[in-house]
mmCIF file of C-alpha atoms in Angstrom:
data_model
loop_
_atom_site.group_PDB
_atom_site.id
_atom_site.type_symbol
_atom_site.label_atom_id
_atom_site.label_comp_id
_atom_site.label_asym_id
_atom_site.label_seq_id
_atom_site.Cartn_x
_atom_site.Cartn_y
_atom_site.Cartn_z
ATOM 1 C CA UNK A 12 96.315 95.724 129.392
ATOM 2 C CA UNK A 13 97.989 95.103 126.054
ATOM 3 C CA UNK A 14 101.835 96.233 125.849
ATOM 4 C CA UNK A 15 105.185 96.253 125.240
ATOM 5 C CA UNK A 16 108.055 97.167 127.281
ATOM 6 C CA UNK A 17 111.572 98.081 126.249
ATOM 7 C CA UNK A 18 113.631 97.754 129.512
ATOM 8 C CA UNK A 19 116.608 99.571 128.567
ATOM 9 C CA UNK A 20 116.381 103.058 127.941
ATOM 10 C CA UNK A 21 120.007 103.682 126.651
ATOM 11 C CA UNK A 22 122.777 101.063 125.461
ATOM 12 C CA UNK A 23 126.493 102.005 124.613
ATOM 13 C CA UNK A 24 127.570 99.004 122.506
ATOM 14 C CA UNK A 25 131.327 99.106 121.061
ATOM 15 C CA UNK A 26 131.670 99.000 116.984
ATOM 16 C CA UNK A 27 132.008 95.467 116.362
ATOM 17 C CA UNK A 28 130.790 94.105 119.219
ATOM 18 C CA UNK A 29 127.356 92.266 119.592
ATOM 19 C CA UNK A 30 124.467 94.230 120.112
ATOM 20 C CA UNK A 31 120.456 92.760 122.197
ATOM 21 C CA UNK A 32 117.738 95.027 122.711
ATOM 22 C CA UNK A 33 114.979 93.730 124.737
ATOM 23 C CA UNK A 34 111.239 93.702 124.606
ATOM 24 C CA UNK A 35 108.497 92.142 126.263
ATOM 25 C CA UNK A 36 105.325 91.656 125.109
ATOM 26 C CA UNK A 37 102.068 91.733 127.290
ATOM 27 C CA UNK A 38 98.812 90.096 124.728
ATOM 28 C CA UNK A 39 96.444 87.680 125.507
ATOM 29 C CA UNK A 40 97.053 86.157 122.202
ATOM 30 C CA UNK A 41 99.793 86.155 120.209
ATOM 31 C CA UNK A 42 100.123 89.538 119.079
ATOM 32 C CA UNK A 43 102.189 90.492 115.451
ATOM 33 C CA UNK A 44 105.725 92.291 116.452
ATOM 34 C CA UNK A 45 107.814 94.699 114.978
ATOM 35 C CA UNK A 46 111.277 96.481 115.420
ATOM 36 C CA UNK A 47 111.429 99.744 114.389
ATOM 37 C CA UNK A 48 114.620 102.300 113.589
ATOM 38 C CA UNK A 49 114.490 105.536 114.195
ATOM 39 C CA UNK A 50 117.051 107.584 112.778
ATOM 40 C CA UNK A 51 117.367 111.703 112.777
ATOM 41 C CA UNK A 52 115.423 113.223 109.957
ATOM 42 C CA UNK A 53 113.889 110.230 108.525
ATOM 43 C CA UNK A 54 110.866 107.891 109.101
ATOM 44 C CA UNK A 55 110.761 105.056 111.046
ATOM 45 C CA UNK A 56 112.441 101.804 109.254
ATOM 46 C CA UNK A 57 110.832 98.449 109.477
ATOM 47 C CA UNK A 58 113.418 95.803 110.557
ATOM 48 C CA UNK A 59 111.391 92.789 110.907
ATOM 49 C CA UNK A 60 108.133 91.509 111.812
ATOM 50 C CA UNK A 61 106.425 88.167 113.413
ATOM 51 C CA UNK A 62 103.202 87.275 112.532
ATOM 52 C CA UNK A 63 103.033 83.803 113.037
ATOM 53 C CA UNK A 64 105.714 80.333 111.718
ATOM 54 C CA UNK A 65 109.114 80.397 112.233
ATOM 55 C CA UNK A 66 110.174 81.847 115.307
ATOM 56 C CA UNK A 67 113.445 82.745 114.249
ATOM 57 C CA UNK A 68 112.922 86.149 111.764
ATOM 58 C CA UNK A 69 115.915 87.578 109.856
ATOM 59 C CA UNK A 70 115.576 91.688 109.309
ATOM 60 C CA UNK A 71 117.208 94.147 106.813
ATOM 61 C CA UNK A 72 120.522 95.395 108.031
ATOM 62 C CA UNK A 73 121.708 91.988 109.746
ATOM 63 C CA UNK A 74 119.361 92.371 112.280
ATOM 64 C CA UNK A 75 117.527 89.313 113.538
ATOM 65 C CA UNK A 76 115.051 88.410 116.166
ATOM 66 C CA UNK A 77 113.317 85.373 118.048
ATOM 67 C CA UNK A 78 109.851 84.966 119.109
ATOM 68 C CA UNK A 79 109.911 83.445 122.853
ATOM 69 C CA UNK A 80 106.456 82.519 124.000
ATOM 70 C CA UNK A 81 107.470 81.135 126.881
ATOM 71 C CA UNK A 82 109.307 84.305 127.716
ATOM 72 C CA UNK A 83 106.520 86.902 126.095
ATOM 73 C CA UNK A 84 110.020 88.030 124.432
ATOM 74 C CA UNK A 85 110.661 89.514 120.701
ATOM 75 C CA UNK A 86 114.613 90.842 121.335
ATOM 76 C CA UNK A 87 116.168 92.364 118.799
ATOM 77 C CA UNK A 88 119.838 90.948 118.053
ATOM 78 C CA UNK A 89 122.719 91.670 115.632
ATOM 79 C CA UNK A 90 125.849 89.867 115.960
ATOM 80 C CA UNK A 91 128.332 92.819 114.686
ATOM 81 C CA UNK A 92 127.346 96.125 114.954
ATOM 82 C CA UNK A 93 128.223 99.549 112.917
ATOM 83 C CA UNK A 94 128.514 103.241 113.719
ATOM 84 C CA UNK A 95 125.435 103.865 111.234
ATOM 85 C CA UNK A 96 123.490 101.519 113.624
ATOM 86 C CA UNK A 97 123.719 104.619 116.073
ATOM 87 C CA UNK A 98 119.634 105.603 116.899
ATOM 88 C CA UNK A 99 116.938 104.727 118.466
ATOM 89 C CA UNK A 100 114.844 101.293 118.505
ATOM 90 C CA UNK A 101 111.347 101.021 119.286
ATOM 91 C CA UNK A 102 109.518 97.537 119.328
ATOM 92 C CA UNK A 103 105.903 97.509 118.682
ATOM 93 C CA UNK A 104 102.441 95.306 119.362
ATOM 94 C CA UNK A 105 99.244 95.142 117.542
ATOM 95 C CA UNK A 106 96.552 92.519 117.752
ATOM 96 C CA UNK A 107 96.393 92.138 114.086
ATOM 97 C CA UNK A 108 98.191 92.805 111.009
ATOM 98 C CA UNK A 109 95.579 95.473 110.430
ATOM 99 C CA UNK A 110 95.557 96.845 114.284
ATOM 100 C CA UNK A 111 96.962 99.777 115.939
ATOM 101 C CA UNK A 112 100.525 99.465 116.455
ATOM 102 C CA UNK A 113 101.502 100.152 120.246
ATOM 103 C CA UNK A 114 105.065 101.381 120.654
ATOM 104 C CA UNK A 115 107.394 100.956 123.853
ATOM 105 C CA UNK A 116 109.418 103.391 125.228
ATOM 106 C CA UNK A 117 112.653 102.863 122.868
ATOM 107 C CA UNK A 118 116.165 101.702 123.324
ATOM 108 C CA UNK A 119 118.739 104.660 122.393
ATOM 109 C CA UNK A 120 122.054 102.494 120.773
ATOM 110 C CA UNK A 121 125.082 104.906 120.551
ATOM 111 C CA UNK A 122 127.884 103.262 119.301
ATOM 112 C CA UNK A 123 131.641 104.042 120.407
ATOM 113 C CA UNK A 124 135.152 103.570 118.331
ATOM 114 C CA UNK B 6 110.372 101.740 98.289
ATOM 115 C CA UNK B 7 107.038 103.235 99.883
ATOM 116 C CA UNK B 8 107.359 106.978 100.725
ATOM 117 C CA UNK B 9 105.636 108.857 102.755
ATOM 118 C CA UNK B 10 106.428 113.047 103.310
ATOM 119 C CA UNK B 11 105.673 115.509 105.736
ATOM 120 C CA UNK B 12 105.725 118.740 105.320
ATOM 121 C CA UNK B 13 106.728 121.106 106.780
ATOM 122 C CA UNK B 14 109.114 119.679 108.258
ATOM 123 C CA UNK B 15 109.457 121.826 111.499
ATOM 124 C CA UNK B 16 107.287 124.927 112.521
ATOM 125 C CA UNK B 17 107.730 128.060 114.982
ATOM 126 C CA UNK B 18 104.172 129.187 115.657
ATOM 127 C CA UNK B 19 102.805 132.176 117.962
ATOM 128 C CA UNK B 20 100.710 130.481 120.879
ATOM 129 C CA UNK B 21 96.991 130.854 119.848
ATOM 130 C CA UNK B 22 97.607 130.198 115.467
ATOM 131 C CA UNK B 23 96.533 127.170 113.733
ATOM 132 C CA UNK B 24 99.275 125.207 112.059
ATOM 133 C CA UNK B 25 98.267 122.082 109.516
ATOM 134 C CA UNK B 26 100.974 119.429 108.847
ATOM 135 C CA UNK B 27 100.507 117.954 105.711
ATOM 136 C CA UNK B 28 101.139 113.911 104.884
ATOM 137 C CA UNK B 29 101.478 112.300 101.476
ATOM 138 C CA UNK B 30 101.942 108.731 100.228
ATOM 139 C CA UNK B 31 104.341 109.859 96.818
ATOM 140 C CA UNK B 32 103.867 106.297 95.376
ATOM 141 C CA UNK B 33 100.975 104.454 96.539
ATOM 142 C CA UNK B 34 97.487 105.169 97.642
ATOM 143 C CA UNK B 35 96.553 105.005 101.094
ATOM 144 C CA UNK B 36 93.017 104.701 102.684
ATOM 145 C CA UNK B 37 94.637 104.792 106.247
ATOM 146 C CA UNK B 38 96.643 106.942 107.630
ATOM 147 C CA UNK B 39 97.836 107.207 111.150
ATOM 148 C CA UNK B 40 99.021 109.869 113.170
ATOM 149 C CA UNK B 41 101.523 109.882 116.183
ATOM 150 C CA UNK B 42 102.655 112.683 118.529
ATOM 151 C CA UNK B 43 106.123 111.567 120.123
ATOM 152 C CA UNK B 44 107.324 113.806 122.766
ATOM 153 C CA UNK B 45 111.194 114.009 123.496
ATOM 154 C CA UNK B 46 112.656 111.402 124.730
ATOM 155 C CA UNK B 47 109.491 109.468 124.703
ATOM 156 C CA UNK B 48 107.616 106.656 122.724
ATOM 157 C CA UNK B 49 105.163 107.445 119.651
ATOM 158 C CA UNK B 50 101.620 107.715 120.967
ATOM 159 C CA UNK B 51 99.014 107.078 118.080
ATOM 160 C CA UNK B 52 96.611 110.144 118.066
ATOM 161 C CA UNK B 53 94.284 109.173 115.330
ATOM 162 C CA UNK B 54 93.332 107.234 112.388
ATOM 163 C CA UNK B 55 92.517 108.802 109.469
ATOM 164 C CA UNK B 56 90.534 107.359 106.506
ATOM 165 C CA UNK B 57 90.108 108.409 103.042
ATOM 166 C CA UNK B 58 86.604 109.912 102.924
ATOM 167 C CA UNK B 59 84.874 109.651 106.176
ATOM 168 C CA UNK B 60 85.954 110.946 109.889
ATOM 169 C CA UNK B 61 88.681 110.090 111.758
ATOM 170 C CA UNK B 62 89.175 107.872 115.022
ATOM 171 C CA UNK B 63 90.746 109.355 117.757
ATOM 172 C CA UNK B 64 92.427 107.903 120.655
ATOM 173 C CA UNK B 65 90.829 107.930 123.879
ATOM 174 C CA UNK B 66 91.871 111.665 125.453
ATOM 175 C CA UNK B 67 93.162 112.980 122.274
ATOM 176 C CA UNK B 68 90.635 116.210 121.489
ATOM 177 C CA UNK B 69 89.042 116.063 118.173
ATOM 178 C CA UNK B 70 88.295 119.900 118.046
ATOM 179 C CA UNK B 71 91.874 120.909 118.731
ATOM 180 C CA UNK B 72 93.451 117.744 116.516
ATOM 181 C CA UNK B 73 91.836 118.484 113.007
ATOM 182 C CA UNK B 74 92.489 115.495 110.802
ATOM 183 C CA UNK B 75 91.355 115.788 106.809
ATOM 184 C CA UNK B 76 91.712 112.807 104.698
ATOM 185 C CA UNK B 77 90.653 113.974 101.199
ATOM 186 C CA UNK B 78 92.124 111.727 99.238
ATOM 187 C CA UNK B 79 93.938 108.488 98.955
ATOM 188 C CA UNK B 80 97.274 109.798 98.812
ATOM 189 C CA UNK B 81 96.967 112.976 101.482
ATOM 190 C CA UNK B 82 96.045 113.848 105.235
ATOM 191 C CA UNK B 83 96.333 116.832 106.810
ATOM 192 C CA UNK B 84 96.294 117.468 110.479
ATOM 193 C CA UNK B 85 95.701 120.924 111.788
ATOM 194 C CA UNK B 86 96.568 121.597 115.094
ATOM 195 C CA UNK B 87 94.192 124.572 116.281
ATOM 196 C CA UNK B 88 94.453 127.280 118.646
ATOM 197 C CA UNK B 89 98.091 126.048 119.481
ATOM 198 C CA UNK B 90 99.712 126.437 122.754
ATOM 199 C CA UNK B 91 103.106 125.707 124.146
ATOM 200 C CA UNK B 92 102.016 122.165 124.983
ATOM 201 C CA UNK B 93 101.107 121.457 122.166
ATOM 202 C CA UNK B 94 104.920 121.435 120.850
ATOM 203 C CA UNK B 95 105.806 117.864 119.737
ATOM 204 C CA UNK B 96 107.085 115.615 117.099
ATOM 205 C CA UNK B 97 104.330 114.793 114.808
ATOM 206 C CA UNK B 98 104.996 111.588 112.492
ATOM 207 C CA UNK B 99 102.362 110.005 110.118
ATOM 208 C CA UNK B 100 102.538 106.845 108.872
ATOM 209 C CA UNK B 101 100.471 105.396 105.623
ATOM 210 C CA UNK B 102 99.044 101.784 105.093
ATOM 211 C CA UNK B 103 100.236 100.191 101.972
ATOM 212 C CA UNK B 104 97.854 97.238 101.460
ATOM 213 C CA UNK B 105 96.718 94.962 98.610
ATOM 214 C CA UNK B 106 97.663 91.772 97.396
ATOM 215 C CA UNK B 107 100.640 90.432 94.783
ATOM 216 C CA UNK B 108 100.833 86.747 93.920
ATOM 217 C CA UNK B 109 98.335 85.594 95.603
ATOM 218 C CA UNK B 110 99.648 87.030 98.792
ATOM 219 C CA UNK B 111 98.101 90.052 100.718
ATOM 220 C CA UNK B 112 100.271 92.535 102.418
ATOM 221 C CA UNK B 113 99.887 95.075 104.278
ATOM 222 C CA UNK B 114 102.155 97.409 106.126
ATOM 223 C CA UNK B 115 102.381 100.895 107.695
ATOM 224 C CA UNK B 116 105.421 103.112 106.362
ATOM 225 C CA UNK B 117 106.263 106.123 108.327
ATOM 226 C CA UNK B 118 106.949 110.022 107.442
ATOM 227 C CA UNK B 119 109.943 111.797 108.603
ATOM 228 C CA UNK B 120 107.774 113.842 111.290
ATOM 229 C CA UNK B 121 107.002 117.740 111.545
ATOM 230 C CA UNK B 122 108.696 118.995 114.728
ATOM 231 C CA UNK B 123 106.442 122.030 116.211
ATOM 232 C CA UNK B 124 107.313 124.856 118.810
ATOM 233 C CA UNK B 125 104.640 126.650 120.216
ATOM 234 C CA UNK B 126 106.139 129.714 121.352
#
């Protein structure tokens, strides 16, 4: 069955430090990605997206990711985080740009002093 | 930016009422709309799709009669949530496809609303 899978249910990351979310993709093709914010009171945020090209995808708010094939990977990375990165991250599926998006569970990122 | 609203944005209801959650694209039209229930602690589960003058598409064990989805016109979808009971409280978060082409280059991407929270008491 098509899927994706967000491993970590909760991360504690300090301020400044380095922040990786994970998600694994389950497709028999290659499917189009995205990393979503979620963020109390507002809509979900697009961060990035991978359709097809370069592997390596920079995002809004520093964020950055890198299609892995070979690892049916999409992880979300940002090399310094901030307090206002506090919330939760979902990473999504869908077989075309048009298709149903299919969310994992979500990462919850609380970030400490 | 694209915006899409909810409102209301929560809701108390008596168990057995109908309560509609209304979603609007403020600054572009939108002949798809989607809408996700997303209980706590939990992932968004797509409900239904919604399009702009004909039925909507539900998801496999999502009930049609009870989920009420009206897509009158390119900008607005309503979902009414009938007969309500207490499991029926939820987040409930719409999203709107923005979609056309600039340059030469089509686009086409879903922007979300800030979600109605209902309690079914």
């Amino acid at each position: 069955a098509q899927s994706v899978t967000q491993p970590d249910i909760h991360i504690t990351v300090s301020e400044g430090a380095s922040l990786e979310l994970r998600c694994n993709y389950s497709y028999g093709a290659t499917p189009y990605l995205f990393w979503y914010v979620q963020s109390p009171g507002q809509g979900l945020q697009l961060l990035l997206k991978y359709f097809s090209g370069d592997t390596l995808v920079q995002g809004i708010k520093g964020f950055e990711t890198e299609f892995k094939r070979s690892q049916s990977s999409f992880n979300l990375r940002k090399p310094s985080v901030h307090w206002s990165d506090a919330a939760e991250y979902f990473c999504a599926g869908a077989t075309d740009s048009w298709g149903k998006l299919q969310f994992g569970a979500g990462t919850q990122v609380v970030v400490t002093p | 930016g694209a915006v899409v609203s909810q409102h209301p944005s929560w809701v108390i209801c008596k168990s057995g009422t109908s309560v509609k959650i209304e979603c609007r694209s403020l600054d572009f039209q939108a002949t798809t709309m989607f809408w996700y229930r997303q209980f706590p602690k939990q992932s968004l589960m797509l409900m239904a799709t919604s399009n702009e003058g004909s039925k909507a598409t539900y998801e496999q064990g999502v009930e049609k009669d009870k989920f009420l989805i009206n897509h009158a016109s390119l900008t607005l979808s309503t979902l009414t949530v009938t007969s309500a009971h207490p499991e029926d409280s939820s987040f409930y978060i719409c999203s709107a496809r923005r979609q056309g082409r600039m340059g030469g280059v089509s686009y086409n991407e879903q922007f979300f609303g800030p979600g109605t929270r209902l309690t079914v008491l």
